[in-house]
Amino acid sequence: MRPTLPLRLPRSLPPSHHDLPTFLAHATRTALSRSSTLYAGTHYEYTVARALRRYGFLLARTGGRADGGVDLRGSWTLPLRFPPEGAARDGGLRLRALVQCKAHTTRAPAPAAVRELEGAFAALPASFLTSPSTADATGVLAVLAAPLPATPGVREALRRSRAPLAFFMVGIEGGVQQCLWNGRAGEMGLEGVGVTVRYETAKGDGEVGREIALTWRGEVLPLLEDEEN
Protein backbone atom coordinates (compact mmCIF):
# COMPACT_ATOMS: atom_id res chain seq x y z
CA MET A 1 0.00 0.00 0.00
CA ARG A 2 1.45 3.31 -1.02
CA PRO A 3 1.74 5.98 1.66
CA THR A 4 -0.67 8.85 1.18
CA LEU A 5 0.82 12.27 0.76
CA PRO A 6 -0.74 15.30 2.43
CA LEU A 7 -2.95 17.31 0.14
CA ARG A 8 -1.37 20.63 -0.73
CA LEU A 9 -3.54 23.26 -2.31
CA PRO A 10 -1.87 25.66 -4.73
CA ARG A 11 -1.23 29.08 -3.27
CA SER A 12 -3.21 31.87 -4.83
CA LEU A 13 -1.03 34.04 -7.00
CA PRO A 14 -0.85 37.77 -6.34
CA PRO A 15 -2.56 39.94 -8.96
CA SER A 16 -0.30 40.77 -11.90
CA HIS A 17 -1.32 44.44 -11.81
CA HIS A 18 -3.25 46.80 -9.57
CA ASP A 19 -2.80 50.26 -11.07
CA LEU A 20 -1.72 51.91 -14.32
CA PRO A 21 2.07 51.65 -13.87
CA THR A 22 1.93 47.96 -12.89
CA PHE A 23 -0.43 47.24 -15.78
CA LEU A 24 1.92 48.90 -18.28
CA ALA A 25 4.77 46.81 -16.89
CA HIS A 26 2.61 43.68 -17.15
CA ALA A 27 1.66 44.53 -20.75
CA THR A 28 5.33 44.91 -21.68
CA ARG A 29 6.33 41.73 -19.87
CA THR A 30 3.62 39.64 -21.54
CA ALA A 31 3.84 41.36 -24.96
CA LEU A 32 0.16 42.31 -24.75
CA SER A 33 -0.82 44.01 -27.99
CA ARG A 34 -1.68 47.68 -27.55
CA SER A 35 -4.29 47.32 -30.27
CA SER A 36 -6.20 44.61 -28.40
CA THR A 37 -9.50 45.34 -26.70
CA LEU A 38 -8.10 43.86 -23.48
CA TYR A 39 -5.29 46.40 -23.43
CA ALA A 40 -7.53 49.34 -24.34
CA GLY A 41 -10.22 48.43 -21.83
CA THR A 42 -7.88 47.72 -18.92
CA HIS A 43 -5.76 50.81 -19.64
CA TYR A 44 -8.85 53.01 -19.60
CA GLU A 45 -10.19 51.49 -16.39
CA TYR A 46 -6.96 52.29 -14.58
CA THR A 47 -6.89 55.74 -16.20
CA VAL A 48 -10.38 56.46 -14.88
CA ALA A 49 -9.47 55.27 -11.39
CA ARG A 50 -6.39 57.48 -11.46
CA ALA A 51 -8.25 60.55 -12.75
CA LEU A 52 -11.12 60.23 -10.27
CA ARG A 53 -8.68 59.74 -7.38
CA ARG A 54 -7.97 63.47 -7.51
CA TYR A 55 -11.63 64.16 -6.76
CA GLY A 56 -11.77 61.90 -3.71
CA PHE A 57 -12.62 58.55 -5.31
CA LEU A 58 -10.79 55.51 -3.97
CA LEU A 59 -11.40 52.73 -6.50
CA ALA A 60 -10.11 49.24 -7.18
CA ARG A 61 -10.45 47.41 -10.47
CA THR A 62 -12.83 44.46 -10.36
CA GLY A 63 -11.57 42.54 -13.39
CA GLY A 64 -12.67 39.17 -14.68
CA ARG A 65 -15.74 37.97 -16.54
CA ALA A 66 -17.85 37.68 -13.40
CA ASP A 67 -17.59 41.36 -12.49
CA GLY A 68 -21.34 41.90 -12.80
CA GLY A 69 -20.82 44.71 -15.26
CA VAL A 70 -18.81 46.72 -12.72
CA ASP A 71 -15.27 47.73 -13.69
CA LEU A 72 -14.30 49.68 -10.56
CA ARG A 73 -15.57 49.59 -6.99
CA GLY A 74 -14.82 51.67 -3.95
CA SER A 75 -15.88 54.94 -2.37
CA TRP A 76 -16.14 58.67 -3.01
CA THR A 77 -15.35 61.08 -0.19
CA LEU A 78 -15.87 64.83 -0.50
CA PRO A 79 -14.20 67.04 2.14
CA LEU A 80 -17.18 69.29 2.86
CA ARG A 81 -16.69 71.90 5.57
CA PHE A 82 -20.38 71.85 6.53
CA PRO A 83 -21.55 68.44 5.31
CA PRO A 84 -25.22 67.54 4.99
CA GLU A 85 -27.03 65.50 7.61
CA GLY A 86 -25.95 61.88 7.74
CA ALA A 87 -22.44 62.53 6.42
CA ALA A 88 -19.33 60.58 7.41
CA ARG A 89 -17.94 60.80 10.92
CA ASP A 90 -14.83 62.69 9.76
CA GLY A 91 -16.95 65.58 8.48
CA GLY A 92 -16.95 64.68 4.79
CA LEU A 93 -19.60 63.21 2.54
CA ARG A 94 -18.87 59.57 1.74
CA LEU A 95 -20.62 57.40 -0.82
CA ARG A 96 -19.99 53.86 -1.94
CA ALA A 97 -19.21 53.94 -5.66
CA LEU A 98 -19.30 51.58 -8.60
CA VAL A 99 -18.03 52.59 -12.04
CA GLN A 100 -18.62 51.29 -15.54
CA CYS A 101 -16.04 52.39 -18.11
CA LYS A 102 -16.76 52.80 -21.82
CA ALA A 103 -13.48 53.32 -23.67
CA HIS A 104 -14.95 54.02 -27.11
CA THR A 105 -13.31 57.06 -28.71
CA THR A 106 -15.36 57.14 -31.92
CA ARG A 107 -18.87 57.11 -30.46
CA ALA A 108 -20.37 58.48 -27.29
CA PRO A 109 -22.30 56.17 -24.95
CA ALA A 110 -25.96 55.67 -25.87
CA PRO A 111 -28.89 55.64 -23.42
CA ALA A 112 -28.55 51.85 -23.41
CA ALA A 113 -25.33 52.31 -21.41
CA VAL A 114 -27.35 54.01 -18.68
CA ARG A 115 -29.78 51.08 -18.57
CA GLU A 116 -26.80 48.72 -18.32
CA LEU A 117 -25.50 50.78 -15.41
CA GLU A 118 -28.89 50.56 -13.72
CA GLY A 119 -28.74 46.78 -14.06
CA ALA A 120 -25.31 46.63 -12.44
CA PHE A 121 -26.55 48.84 -9.62
CA ALA A 122 -29.56 46.59 -9.01
CA ALA A 123 -27.36 43.47 -8.93
CA LEU A 124 -24.83 44.71 -6.37
CA PRO A 125 -23.82 41.98 -3.90
CA ALA A 126 -24.69 42.44 -0.24
CA SER A 127 -20.99 42.24 0.67
CA PHE A 128 -20.36 45.53 -1.12
CA LEU A 129 -23.27 47.26 0.56
CA THR A 130 -22.15 46.16 4.04
CA SER A 131 -18.38 46.70 3.69
CA PRO A 132 -16.94 47.85 7.06
CA SER A 133 -14.57 50.27 5.27
CA THR A 134 -17.56 52.36 4.14
CA ALA A 135 -19.91 51.75 7.04
CA ASP A 136 -20.56 55.50 7.35
CA ALA A 137 -21.45 55.97 3.68
CA THR A 138 -24.78 57.65 3.01
CA GLY A 139 -25.56 55.57 -0.08
CA VAL A 140 -24.30 54.00 -3.30
CA LEU A 141 -23.55 55.99 -6.47
CA ALA A 142 -23.30 54.31 -9.87
CA VAL A 143 -20.99 56.10 -12.31
CA LEU A 144 -20.67 55.89 -16.08
CA ALA A 145 -17.23 57.00 -17.35
CA ALA A 146 -16.45 57.68 -21.01
CA PRO A 147 -13.95 59.75 -23.04
CA LEU A 148 -16.69 61.62 -24.95
CA PRO A 149 -19.34 64.04 -23.61
CA ALA A 150 -22.75 62.86 -22.48
CA THR A 151 -25.28 63.02 -25.31
CA PRO A 152 -28.75 64.53 -24.82
CA GLY A 153 -30.10 60.98 -24.76
CA VAL A 154 -27.74 59.99 -21.95
CA ARG A 155 -28.61 63.13 -19.99
CA GLU A 156 -32.31 62.36 -20.30
CA ALA A 157 -31.79 58.73 -19.29
CA LEU A 158 -29.89 59.86 -16.20
CA ARG A 159 -32.63 62.34 -15.33
CA ARG A 160 -35.39 59.74 -15.63
CA SER A 161 -33.59 57.01 -13.68
CA ARG A 162 -34.70 56.17 -10.15
CA ALA A 163 -31.20 54.97 -9.31
CA PRO A 164 -28.49 57.39 -8.08
CA LEU A 165 -26.38 57.81 -11.22
CA ALA A 166 -23.55 60.06 -12.38
CA PHE A 167 -21.58 60.61 -15.58
CA PHE A 168 -17.90 61.55 -15.75
CA MET A 169 -16.14 62.38 -19.00
CA VAL A 170 -12.56 61.13 -18.54
CA GLY A 171 -10.10 61.43 -21.41
CA ILE A 172 -8.24 58.42 -22.73
CA GLU A 173 -5.06 59.81 -21.21
CA GLY A 174 -6.82 61.15 -18.11
CA GLY A 175 -8.34 64.44 -17.03
CA VAL A 176 -11.98 65.03 -16.14
CA GLN A 177 -13.76 67.32 -18.60
CA GLN A 178 -17.41 66.85 -17.59
CA CYS A 179 -19.37 65.53 -14.65
CA LEU A 180 -23.07 65.48 -13.85
CA TRP A 181 -25.48 63.48 -11.74
CA ASN A 182 -29.20 63.02 -11.41
CA GLY A 183 -31.69 64.11 -8.78
CA ARG A 184 -31.59 60.79 -6.95
CA ALA A 185 -27.84 61.22 -6.43
CA GLY A 186 -28.47 64.75 -5.23
CA GLU A 187 -30.75 63.41 -2.51
CA MET A 188 -27.78 61.49 -1.04
CA GLY A 189 -25.87 64.72 -0.39
CA LEU A 190 -24.69 65.93 -3.80
CA GLU A 191 -27.46 68.53 -4.06
CA GLY A 192 -25.18 71.35 -2.88
CA VAL A 193 -22.12 70.26 -4.85
CA GLY A 194 -21.42 72.34 -7.94
CA VAL A 195 -19.16 72.01 -10.98
CA THR A 196 -16.87 74.68 -12.38
CA VAL A 197 -13.97 74.86 -14.83
CA ARG A 198 -10.41 75.50 -13.73
CA TYR A 199 -7.66 76.64 -16.08
CA GLU A 200 -4.05 75.91 -15.32
CA THR A 201 -0.84 76.73 -17.17
CA ALA A 202 1.40 73.71 -17.62
CA LYS A 203 4.99 74.03 -16.49
CA GLY A 204 7.56 74.58 -19.18
CA ASP A 205 5.50 74.93 -22.35
CA GLY A 206 3.05 77.57 -21.14
CA GLU A 207 0.08 75.57 -22.45
CA VAL A 208 -3.20 76.28 -20.68
CA GLY A 209 -5.03 73.17 -19.50
CA ARG A 210 -8.75 72.86 -18.75
CA GLU A 211 -9.97 70.78 -15.84
CA ILE A 212 -13.21 70.30 -13.94
CA ALA A 213 -13.33 71.35 -10.29
CA LEU A 214 -16.06 70.73 -7.73
CA THR A 215 -17.48 73.36 -5.39
CA TRP A 216 -19.42 73.33 -2.15
CA ARG A 217 -21.42 76.41 -1.20
CA GLY A 218 -19.36 78.51 -3.57
CA GLU A 219 -15.99 77.25 -2.33
CA VAL A 220 -13.78 75.25 -4.70
CA LEU A 221 -12.90 71.87 -3.23
CA PRO A 222 -9.18 70.97 -3.33
CA LEU A 223 -7.93 68.33 -5.72
CA LEU A 224 -5.74 65.55 -4.38
CA GLU A 225 -2.22 65.05 -5.64
CA ASP A 226 -1.60 62.28 -8.16
CA GLU A 227 0.18 59.64 -6.09
CA GLU A 228 1.36 57.70 -9.14
CA ASN A 229 3.52 60.55 -10.49
PDB file of C-alpha atoms in Angstrom, residues 12-13 27 31 33 51 60 64 74 77 91-92 113 122 169 176-177 180 191 200 204 206 211:
ATOM      1  CA  SER A  12      -3.208  31.869  -4.833  1.00  0.00           C
ATOM      2  CA  LEU A  13      -1.031  34.039  -6.997  1.00  0.00           C
ATOM      3  CA  ALA A  27       1.660  44.525 -20.747  1.00  0.00           C
ATOM      4  CA  ALA A  31       3.835  41.360 -24.955  1.00  0.00           C
ATOM      5  CA  SER A  33      -0.823  44.005 -27.993  1.00  0.00           C
ATOM      6  CA  ALA A  51      -8.254  60.549 -12.751  1.00  0.00           C
ATOM      7  CA  ALA A  60     -10.106  49.240  -7.180  1.00  0.00           C
ATOM      8  CA  GLY A  64     -12.672  39.168 -14.676  1.00  0.00           C
ATOM      9  CA  GLY A  74     -14.821  51.673  -3.952  1.00  0.00           C
ATOM     10  CA  THR A  77     -15.348  61.082  -0.187  1.00  0.00           C
ATOM     11  CA  GLY A  91     -16.945  65.578   8.480  1.00  0.00           C
ATOM     12  CA  GLY A  92     -16.954  64.676   4.789  1.00  0.00           C
ATOM     13  CA  ALA A 113     -25.328  52.313 -21.412  1.00  0.00           C
ATOM     14  CA  ALA A 122     -29.560  46.586  -9.007  1.00  0.00           C
ATOM     15  CA  MET A 169     -16.138  62.377 -18.999  1.00  0.00           C
ATOM     16  CA  VAL A 176     -11.983  65.032 -16.143  1.00  0.00           C
ATOM     17  CA  GLN A 177     -13.764  67.319 -18.598  1.00  0.00           C
ATOM     18  CA  LEU A 180     -23.069  65.482 -13.850  1.00  0.00           C
ATOM     19  CA  GLU A 191     -27.457  68.527  -4.061  1.00  0.00           C
ATOM     20  CA  GLU A 200      -4.046  75.912 -15.322  1.00  0.00           C
ATOM     21  CA  GLY A 204       7.565  74.579 -19.178  1.00  0.00           C
ATOM     22  CA  GLY A 206       3.051  77.567 -21.140  1.00  0.00           C
ATOM     23  CA  GLU A 211      -9.971  70.779 -15.836  1.00  0.00           C
TER      24      GLU A 211
END
